[in-house]
Coordinates of C-alpha atoms and ligand atoms in Angstrom, one line a residue:
M46 CA 98.7 126.4 81.0
P47 CA 98.9 123.2 83.0
L48 CA 102.2 122.8 84.8
L49 CA 102.6 119.2 83.5
P50 CA 101.1 117.7 80.4
D51 CA 97.6 116.9 81.5
V52 CA 96.0 113.6 80.6
D53 CA 92.3 114.1 80.9
F54 CA 90.8 113.0 77.6
Y55 CA 87.2 113.0 78.8
R56 CA 87.5 116.3 80.7
L57 CA 86.7 114.6 84.0
D58 CA 88.6 117.2 86.0
A59 CA 86.0 119.8 84.7
T60 CA 83.5 118.0 87.0
L61 CA 85.6 118.8 90.0
S62 CA 84.6 121.7 92.2
D63 CA 86.7 124.9 92.2
E64 CA 88.2 123.9 95.6
E65 CA 89.1 120.4 94.3
R66 CA 90.8 121.9 91.2
A67 CA 92.7 124.5 93.4
V68 CA 94.0 121.7 95.6
R69 CA 95.0 119.7 92.5
D70 CA 97.0 122.6 91.1
V71 CA 98.8 123.2 94.5
V72 CA 99.8 119.6 94.7
R73 CA 100.9 119.4 91.0
D74 CA 103.0 122.5 91.5
F75 CA 104.6 121.1 94.6
V76 CA 105.4 117.8 92.8
T77 CA 106.8 119.6 89.7
R78 CA 108.9 122.2 91.5
E79 CA 110.0 120.5 94.7
F80 CA 109.7 116.8 94.3
R81 CA 110.6 116.0 90.7
P82 CA 114.0 117.6 90.8
V83 CA 115.1 115.3 93.7
V84 CA 113.2 112.1 93.1
Q85 CA 115.8 110.2 91.0
E86 CA 118.7 111.0 93.3
H87 CA 116.6 109.6 96.2
F88 CA 115.6 106.6 94.2
D89 CA 119.3 105.9 93.4
A90 CA 120.3 106.4 97.0
G91 CA 117.4 104.4 98.4
T92 CA 116.2 107.2 100.6
F93 CA 112.9 109.1 101.2
P94 CA 113.2 113.0 101.0
V95 CA 112.3 113.4 104.6
D96 CA 113.1 117.2 104.5
L97 CA 109.9 117.6 102.4
V98 CA 107.7 116.2 105.2
P99 CA 107.0 119.6 106.8
R100 CA 106.0 120.9 103.4
L101 CA 103.5 118.1 103.0
G102 CA 102.1 119.2 106.3
E103 CA 102.1 122.9 105.4
L104 CA 100.2 122.2 102.2
G105 CA 97.5 120.2 104.2
L106 CA 98.3 116.9 102.5
L107 CA 98.8 114.8 105.6
G108 CA 95.4 113.2 106.6
A109 CA 93.6 115.5 104.2
S110 CA 90.2 113.9 104.6
I111 CA 90.5 113.3 108.3
T112 CA 88.4 115.2 110.8
G113 CA 90.1 115.9 114.2
P114 CA 92.3 118.4 116.0
S115 CA 94.4 120.3 113.3
C116 CA 93.2 118.0 110.5
P117 CA 92.1 119.5 107.2
G118 CA 88.8 117.5 107.0
L119 CA 88.5 117.8 103.2
S120 CA 86.4 115.5 101.0
H121 CA 87.4 112.0 100.0
T122 CA 87.4 113.1 96.4
I123 CA 90.0 115.8 97.2
Y124 CA 92.1 113.2 99.1
G125 CA 91.9 111.0 95.9
V126 CA 93.0 113.9 93.7
I127 CA 96.0 114.6 96.1
C128 CA 97.1 110.9 95.9
R129 CA 96.8 111.0 92.1
E130 CA 99.0 114.1 91.8
L131 CA 101.6 112.8 94.3
E132 CA 102.0 109.5 92.5
R133 CA 102.6 111.3 89.2
G134 CA 105.8 112.1 91.0
D135 CA 106.5 108.7 92.6
S136 CA 104.6 105.9 94.3
G137 CA 107.0 106.4 97.3
L138 CA 105.7 109.9 97.9
R139 CA 102.1 108.8 97.7
S140 CA 103.0 105.8 100.0
F141 CA 104.3 108.2 102.7
V142 CA 101.1 110.2 102.6
S143 CA 98.9 107.1 102.5
V144 CA 100.6 105.6 105.6
Q145 CA 100.7 108.9 107.6
G146 CA 97.1 109.8 106.8
S147 CA 95.1 106.6 106.1
L148 CA 97.0 104.1 108.3
V149 CA 98.2 106.2 111.2
M150 CA 96.0 109.3 111.6
W151 CA 92.8 107.5 110.5
P152 CA 93.0 104.8 113.2
I153 CA 93.9 107.4 115.8
A154 CA 90.9 109.5 114.7
T155 CA 88.6 106.5 114.5
Y156 CA 89.7 104.2 117.4
G157 CA 91.9 106.5 119.6
S158 CA 91.1 108.1 122.9
A159 CA 90.5 111.9 123.1
E160 CA 93.9 112.2 124.7
Q161 CA 95.6 110.2 121.9
Q162 CA 93.9 112.4 119.3
R163 CA 94.9 115.6 121.0
R164 CA 98.5 114.4 121.4
W165 CA 99.1 112.9 118.0
L166 CA 96.8 114.3 115.3
P167 CA 98.3 117.8 115.3
E168 CA 101.9 116.4 115.3
L169 CA 101.1 114.0 112.4
A170 CA 99.1 116.5 110.4
T171 CA 101.9 119.1 110.4
G172 CA 104.6 116.5 109.8
R173 CA 106.4 117.2 113.1
S174 CA 106.0 113.5 113.8
I175 CA 106.0 110.6 111.4
G176 CA 104.0 107.4 111.9
C177 CA 104.0 103.8 110.6
F178 CA 101.5 100.9 110.5
G179 CA 102.6 97.5 111.6
L180 CA 100.3 94.7 110.5
T181 CA 102.3 92.4 108.2
E182 CA 104.6 89.9 109.8
P183 CA 107.3 87.7 108.4
D184 CA 105.0 84.7 108.2
H185 CA 101.6 86.5 107.8
G186 CA 101.1 88.9 104.8
S187 CA 97.8 88.2 103.0
D188 CA 96.6 86.4 106.1
P189 CA 97.0 89.0 108.9
G190 CA 94.4 87.0 110.9
G191 CA 97.3 84.5 111.7
M192 CA 99.4 87.2 113.4
E193 CA 101.8 86.0 116.1
T194 CA 102.6 89.3 117.8
T195 CA 101.1 89.1 121.2
A196 CA 99.7 91.6 123.7
V197 CA 99.7 90.2 127.3
P198 CA 98.2 92.2 130.2
D199 CA 100.4 92.8 133.1
G200 CA 98.8 94.9 135.9
Q201 CA 97.9 98.3 134.3
D202 CA 100.3 97.7 131.4
W203 CA 100.6 95.5 128.3
I204 CA 103.6 93.5 127.1
L205 CA 104.0 93.4 123.4
H206 CA 106.1 90.8 121.7
G207 CA 106.7 89.9 118.0
N208 CA 108.0 91.2 114.7
K209 CA 106.5 93.2 111.9
L210 CA 108.1 93.2 108.4
W211 CA 107.8 95.3 105.2
I212 CA 106.7 98.4 107.2
T213 CA 106.7 101.7 105.3
N214 CA 108.3 104.5 107.3
A215 CA 109.6 102.0 109.9
D216 CA 112.9 103.7 110.4
L217 CA 111.5 107.2 110.1
A218 CA 108.6 106.8 112.5
D219 CA 108.2 108.5 115.8
V220 CA 105.2 106.4 116.6
A221 CA 104.1 103.0 115.3
V222 CA 100.5 101.7 115.1
V223 CA 101.1 98.1 116.2
W224 CA 98.5 95.3 115.8
A225 CA 98.8 92.4 118.2
R226 CA 96.8 89.4 119.4
G227 CA 95.4 90.0 122.9
P228 CA 93.3 87.8 125.2
E229 CA 90.1 88.7 123.3
G230 CA 91.4 89.1 119.8
V231 CA 93.3 91.6 117.7
M232 CA 94.2 94.9 119.5
G233 CA 95.9 98.1 118.4
F234 CA 98.7 100.1 120.2
L235 CA 100.6 103.3 119.7
V236 CA 104.3 102.5 120.4
E237 CA 106.7 105.4 120.6
R238 CA 110.3 105.3 119.4
G239 CA 112.5 105.1 122.5
T240 CA 110.3 102.6 124.3
P241 CA 112.6 100.0 125.8
G242 CA 112.5 96.8 123.7
F243 CA 111.2 98.5 120.6
S244 CA 113.6 98.9 117.7
T245 CA 113.4 99.2 113.9
A246 CA 115.7 98.1 111.1
P247 CA 115.7 98.9 107.3
V248 CA 115.0 96.3 104.6
H249 CA 118.0 96.3 102.3
G250 CA 118.2 95.4 98.6
K251 CA 114.8 96.7 97.4
W252 CA 114.7 97.5 93.7
S253 CA 111.1 98.8 94.0
L254 CA 109.9 101.8 95.9
R255 CA 113.4 102.8 96.5
A256 CA 112.5 106.4 97.3
S257 CA 110.5 105.1 100.3
D258 CA 111.6 103.8 103.7
T259 CA 110.7 100.1 104.3
G260 CA 111.7 98.2 107.4
E261 CA 111.1 95.9 110.3
L262 CA 109.6 96.6 113.7
V263 CA 111.0 94.5 116.6
L264 CA 109.0 94.3 119.8
D265 CA 111.0 92.5 122.4
E266 CA 108.8 92.3 125.5
V267 CA 107.8 96.0 125.1
R268 CA 105.9 97.3 128.1
V269 CA 103.3 100.0 127.3
P270 CA 100.7 101.6 129.5
D271 CA 97.0 100.9 128.9
S272 CA 96.8 104.5 127.7
A273 CA 98.8 103.4 124.6
R274 CA 96.0 101.0 123.6
L275 CA 93.5 102.2 120.9
P276 CA 90.4 101.8 123.0
G277 CA 88.0 101.6 120.1
A278 CA 89.9 98.9 118.1
R279 CA 88.5 95.5 118.6
G280 CA 89.2 92.5 116.4
L281 CA 90.7 92.0 113.0
R282 CA 88.0 94.3 111.6
A283 CA 89.9 97.3 113.1
P284 CA 93.2 97.0 111.1
L285 CA 91.3 95.9 108.0
S286 CA 89.1 98.9 108.1
C287 CA 92.2 101.2 108.0
L288 CA 93.2 99.4 104.7
N289 CA 90.0 100.6 103.0
E290 CA 91.2 104.2 103.4
A291 CA 94.6 103.5 102.1
R292 CA 93.5 101.2 99.2
Y293 CA 91.1 104.0 98.1
G294 CA 94.1 106.4 97.9
I295 CA 96.1 103.9 96.0
A296 CA 93.4 103.4 93.4
W297 CA 93.7 107.2 92.7
G298 CA 97.4 107.3 93.0
A299 CA 98.0 104.5 90.4
V300 CA 96.2 106.7 87.8
G301 CA 98.8 109.5 88.4
A302 CA 101.7 107.1 87.8
A303 CA 100.0 105.9 84.6
C304 CA 99.4 109.5 83.4
D305 CA 103.0 110.4 83.9
C306 CA 104.1 107.3 82.0
F307 CA 101.7 108.1 79.1
A308 CA 102.7 111.8 79.0
T309 CA 106.4 110.8 78.9
A310 CA 105.9 108.2 76.2
L311 CA 103.8 110.6 74.1
E312 CA 106.3 113.4 74.3
Y313 CA 109.2 111.0 73.6
A314 CA 107.5 109.4 70.6
G315 CA 106.8 112.8 69.1
A316 CA 110.4 113.9 69.4
R317 CA 112.3 110.7 68.5
T318 CA 112.7 109.8 64.8
Q319 CA 113.6 106.5 63.3
F320 CA 113.3 105.6 59.6
S321 CA 113.2 109.5 59.1
R322 CA 109.8 109.7 60.8
P323 CA 108.7 110.4 64.4
L324 CA 108.0 107.3 66.4
S325 CA 104.5 108.6 67.0
S326 CA 103.7 108.4 63.3
F327 CA 104.0 104.6 63.3
Q328 CA 100.7 102.6 63.6
L329 CA 102.1 100.2 66.2
V330 CA 103.3 103.0 68.4
Q331 CA 99.9 104.7 68.1
D332 CA 98.2 101.5 69.0
K333 CA 100.2 101.4 72.3
L334 CA 99.5 105.1 73.0
V335 CA 95.7 104.7 72.3
G336 CA 95.5 101.6 74.4
M337 CA 97.2 103.4 77.3
L338 CA 95.0 106.4 77.1
T339 CA 91.8 104.3 76.9
E340 CA 92.7 102.3 80.0
I341 CA 93.7 105.5 81.9
T342 CA 90.4 107.2 80.9
K343 CA 88.4 104.3 82.2
A344 CA 90.4 104.2 85.5
Q345 CA 89.9 108.0 85.9
A346 CA 86.1 107.6 85.5
L347 CA 86.2 104.7 88.0
T348 CA 88.0 106.7 90.7
L349 CA 85.9 109.8 90.3
Q350 CA 82.7 107.8 90.8
L351 CA 84.3 105.9 93.7
G352 CA 85.2 109.3 95.3
R353 CA 81.7 110.6 94.9
L354 CA 80.2 107.4 96.4
K355 CA 82.6 107.6 99.3
D356 CA 81.7 111.3 99.9
A357 CA 78.0 110.2 99.8
G358 CA 78.7 107.7 102.6
V359 CA 79.1 104.5 100.5
N360 CA 82.2 102.7 101.8
E361 CA 81.8 99.2 100.5
V362 CA 84.9 97.1 100.6
P363 CA 84.5 95.3 97.2
L364 CA 84.1 98.7 95.4
V365 CA 87.5 99.8 96.7
S366 CA 89.0 96.4 96.0
L367 CA 87.9 96.4 92.4
A368 CA 89.4 99.9 91.9
K369 CA 92.7 99.1 93.6
R370 CA 93.0 95.9 91.6
N371 CA 92.1 97.4 88.2
N372 CA 94.0 100.7 88.5
V373 CA 97.3 99.3 89.8
D374 CA 97.3 96.6 87.1
M375 CA 96.4 99.2 84.5
A376 CA 99.2 101.5 85.7
L377 CA 101.7 98.7 85.6
Q378 CA 100.8 97.8 82.0
C379 CA 101.1 101.5 81.0
A380 CA 104.5 101.7 82.7
R381 CA 105.7 98.7 80.7
Q382 CA 104.3 100.1 77.4
A383 CA 105.8 103.5 78.1
R384 CA 109.2 101.9 78.9
D385 CA 109.0 99.9 75.6
I386 CA 108.2 103.1 73.6
L387 CA 111.3 104.7 75.1
G388 CA 113.5 101.9 73.8
A389 CA 116.9 101.8 75.5
A390 CA 116.4 105.2 77.1
G391 CA 113.5 103.6 79.0
V392 CA 115.9 101.5 81.1
T393 CA 117.7 104.6 82.5
G394 CA 116.7 106.9 85.3
E395 CA 116.6 109.8 82.9
F396 CA 112.9 109.0 82.2
S397 CA 110.3 108.1 84.8
P398 CA 108.5 105.0 83.4
G399 CA 111.1 102.5 84.4
R400 CA 111.0 103.9 88.0
H401 CA 107.2 103.8 88.0
M402 CA 107.3 100.2 86.6
A403 CA 109.6 99.1 89.4
N404 CA 107.5 100.9 92.1
L405 CA 104.2 99.5 90.9
E406 CA 105.3 96.0 91.4
S407 CA 105.3 96.8 95.2
V408 CA 102.0 98.7 94.9
R409 CA 100.5 95.6 93.2
T410 CA 101.5 93.5 96.2
Y411 CA 100.9 95.8 99.2
E412 CA 97.5 96.7 100.7
G413 CA 96.2 93.4 99.5
T414 CA 97.8 91.7 96.5
H415 CA 96.1 91.8 93.1
D416 CA 94.9 88.2 93.7
I417 CA 93.5 88.9 97.2
H418 CA 91.4 91.7 95.7
T419 CA 90.2 89.3 93.0
L420 CA 89.0 87.0 95.8
I421 CA 87.4 89.9 97.8
V422 CA 85.3 90.9 94.7
G423 CA 84.8 87.2 93.8
A424 CA 83.4 86.5 97.3
E425 CA 81.1 89.5 96.9
I426 CA 79.6 88.5 93.6
T427 CA 79.4 84.7 94.1
G428 CA 78.8 84.5 97.8
H429 CA 81.7 82.0 98.0
P430 CA 84.8 83.2 99.9
A431 CA 87.7 81.4 98.3
F432 CA 90.6 82.5 100.6
R433 CA 91.0 79.1 102.3
Ligands
TGC87 P1 87.6 87.9 107.5 O1 87.0 86.8 108.4 O2 87.1 88.1 106.2 O3 87.4 89.3 108.3 C1 87.6 89.5 109.7 C2 86.8 90.6 110.2 O4 87.1 91.8 109.5 C3 86.0 92.3 108.7 N1 86.7 92.8 107.4 C4 86.7 94.1 107.1 N2 86.3 95.2 107.8 C5 86.5 96.4 107.3 N3 87.2 96.5 106.1 C6 87.7 95.5 105.4 N4 88.4 95.7 104.3 C7 87.5 94.2 105.9 N5 87.8 92.9 105.5 C8 87.3 92.1 106.4 C9 85.1 91.1 108.5 O5 83.8 91.5 108.2 C10 85.3 90.4 109.8 O6 84.6 91.2 110.8 P2 83.8 90.5 112.0 O7 83.2 91.6 112.8 O8 82.8 89.6 111.4 O9 84.9 89.7 112.7 O10 89.2 87.8 107.6 P3 90.1 86.7 106.9 O11 91.1 86.3 107.9 O12 89.3 85.7 106.2 O13 90.9 87.6 105.8 C11 90.2 88.2 104.7 C12 91.2 89.0 103.8 C13 92.1 88.0 103.1 C14 90.4 89.7 102.8 C15 92.0 90.1 104.6 O14 92.6 89.5 105.6 C16 92.9 90.9 103.7 O15 92.5 92.0 103.3 N6 94.2 90.5 103.5 C17 95.2 91.4 102.8 C18 96.1 91.9 103.8 C19 96.6 93.3 103.5 O16 96.0 94.0 102.7 N7 97.6 93.8 104.2 C20 98.0 95.2 104.1 C21 99.0 95.5 105.1 S1 99.3 97.3 105.2 C22 100.1 97.7 103.8 O17 100.3 96.9 103.0 C23 100.6 99.1 103.8 S2 101.4 99.5 102.3 C24 101.3 101.2 102.6 C25 102.0 102.0 101.6 O18 103.2 102.1 101.6 O19 101.3 102.7 100.9
FAD88 P1 102.0 86.4 100.6 O1 100.7 86.6 101.4 O2 102.9 85.3 101.0 O3 101.5 86.1 99.1 C1 102.4 85.6 98.1 C2 101.6 85.3 96.8 O4 100.6 84.3 97.2 C3 100.8 86.5 96.3 O5 100.8 86.4 94.9 C4 99.4 86.3 96.8 O6 98.4 86.9 96.0 C5 99.3 84.8 96.8 N1 98.3 84.3 97.8 C6 98.3 84.5 99.2 N2 97.1 83.9 99.7 C7 96.4 83.5 98.6 C8 95.1 82.8 98.5 N3 94.4 82.6 99.6 N4 94.7 82.5 97.3 C9 95.4 82.7 96.2 N5 96.6 83.4 96.2 C10 97.1 83.7 97.5 N6 102.6 95.9 105.5 C11 102.2 96.6 106.6 O7 101.6 96.1 107.5 N7 102.5 97.9 106.7 C12 103.2 98.6 105.7 O8 103.5 99.8 105.9 C13 103.6 97.9 104.6 N8 104.4 98.5 103.6 C14 104.9 97.7 102.6 C15 105.8 98.3 101.7 C16 106.3 97.5 100.7 C17 107.3 98.1 99.7 C18 105.9 96.2 100.5 C19 106.5 95.4 99.4 C20 105.0 95.6 101.4 C21 104.5 96.4 102.4 N9 103.7 95.8 103.4 C22 103.3 96.5 104.5 C23 103.4 94.4 103.3 C24 102.3 94.0 102.3 O9 101.0 94.4 102.8 C25 102.4 92.5 102.1 O10 103.5 92.2 101.4 C26 101.2 91.9 101.4 O11 100.0 92.0 102.2 C27 101.4 90.5 100.9 O12 101.9 89.7 101.8 P2 103.2 88.8 101.5 O13 104.2 89.6 101.0 O14 103.5 88.1 102.8 O15 102.7 87.8 100.4

């Protein structure tokens, strides 16, 4: 018996390996037993359940597809399945894992020195330390190439100065991956909490991704040694390459949120009667449910093929963009439809679709907005970049 109502109309999970299905079941069980019971209270309080972080590490969910000291080194497809199962619970949970793995561990594994890898990867993989990724600035979101944070050499050190905004895990992080403009282009640094001049502050008033920490990084003439620089990271290509990993996980994660909305709406429509009949017996309600299931099934097939391609070494940016753009939009539409089927009950925290709907508005914006991904795919197929 599945632990949650499964949504897999085309039996796509049957094509997963035994190992992939075993990981799926472990994550699904964790989300059902340990995360679901607490998610709404964290959403209401605007907090991330930080006490679950060591469990995420114990289960091998932090940096799952990364190879390095103490890292699980699993396939990209398994990483995708993990993101899907986590986001059935909440986009904030998947966000935490995306940032820790794809945006902090991945750049350290890819661009970091051997010493940085030895020091940080085991800490981050076990959840003993938390990381964040500072690319976006108050005046530079879709256009990170315009960043104003600077890195100025001073003897053997670097002086970092600037602000990063909308940073997931900012207030929780022990270490921040900070991107700054240096003498020869964009550079990456590992800035530890406690470094003089470095501080963080929460963003208040969010109505989306409330069970996730979002904040600001302030770098006020922060002095770091050259050993804090990611030596392999050169130019804007370095931070943008990290995004490919995270966007891939989001494409999978959005499917999980959509599945949870569909399963909730289907169950509710079967149990709720109006005009002496279950809601699910009305043609208009069936039309909504079938529409949701159709779009979910197409997105499931898309992500599975994307995972297989990535495991085969194909890592083309526009393929990931198409999947992130499609699947997040699809999930948002499903959340709205599910919320609608639940009627007034859909606007309370008793049911998940309203929470998913609010979360997915952020997911649509971060990691490249829906429209930026339109332009990335558009540039690929027409040969005309239309960003500026
Ligand atoms: P452009 O001139 O196109 O590119 C500069 C250099 O970068 C290369 N490049 C990439 N490399 C690897 N992967 C990618 N996805 C890449 N995109 C571009 C490019 O080939 C070039 O290399 P080189 O060697 O020739 O210099 O740059 P542009 O300034 O025109 O901008 C292009 C654009 C708009 C696509 C890009 O800047 C972009 O993707 N903007 C969106 C910004 C974004 O996604 N920010 C995300 C911040 S992190 C976040 O949101 C985390 S949320 C986490 C959570 O909670 O889950
Ligand atoms: P803008 O870039 O100002 O865009 C506003 C609107 O204009 C959008 O609709 C956009 O599509 C459109 N637009 C922009 N440029 C063009 C164009 N050329 N053509 C057509 N339309 C255009 N960033 C990090 O670095 N690290 C994080 O951990 C992180 N976490 C986040 C968590 C949350 C909850 C949120 C909401 C954001 C997070 N971000 C993070 C920031 C996120 O990546 C940015 O919000 C995103 O890249 C968009 O930037 P912006 O908000 O400045 O919007």
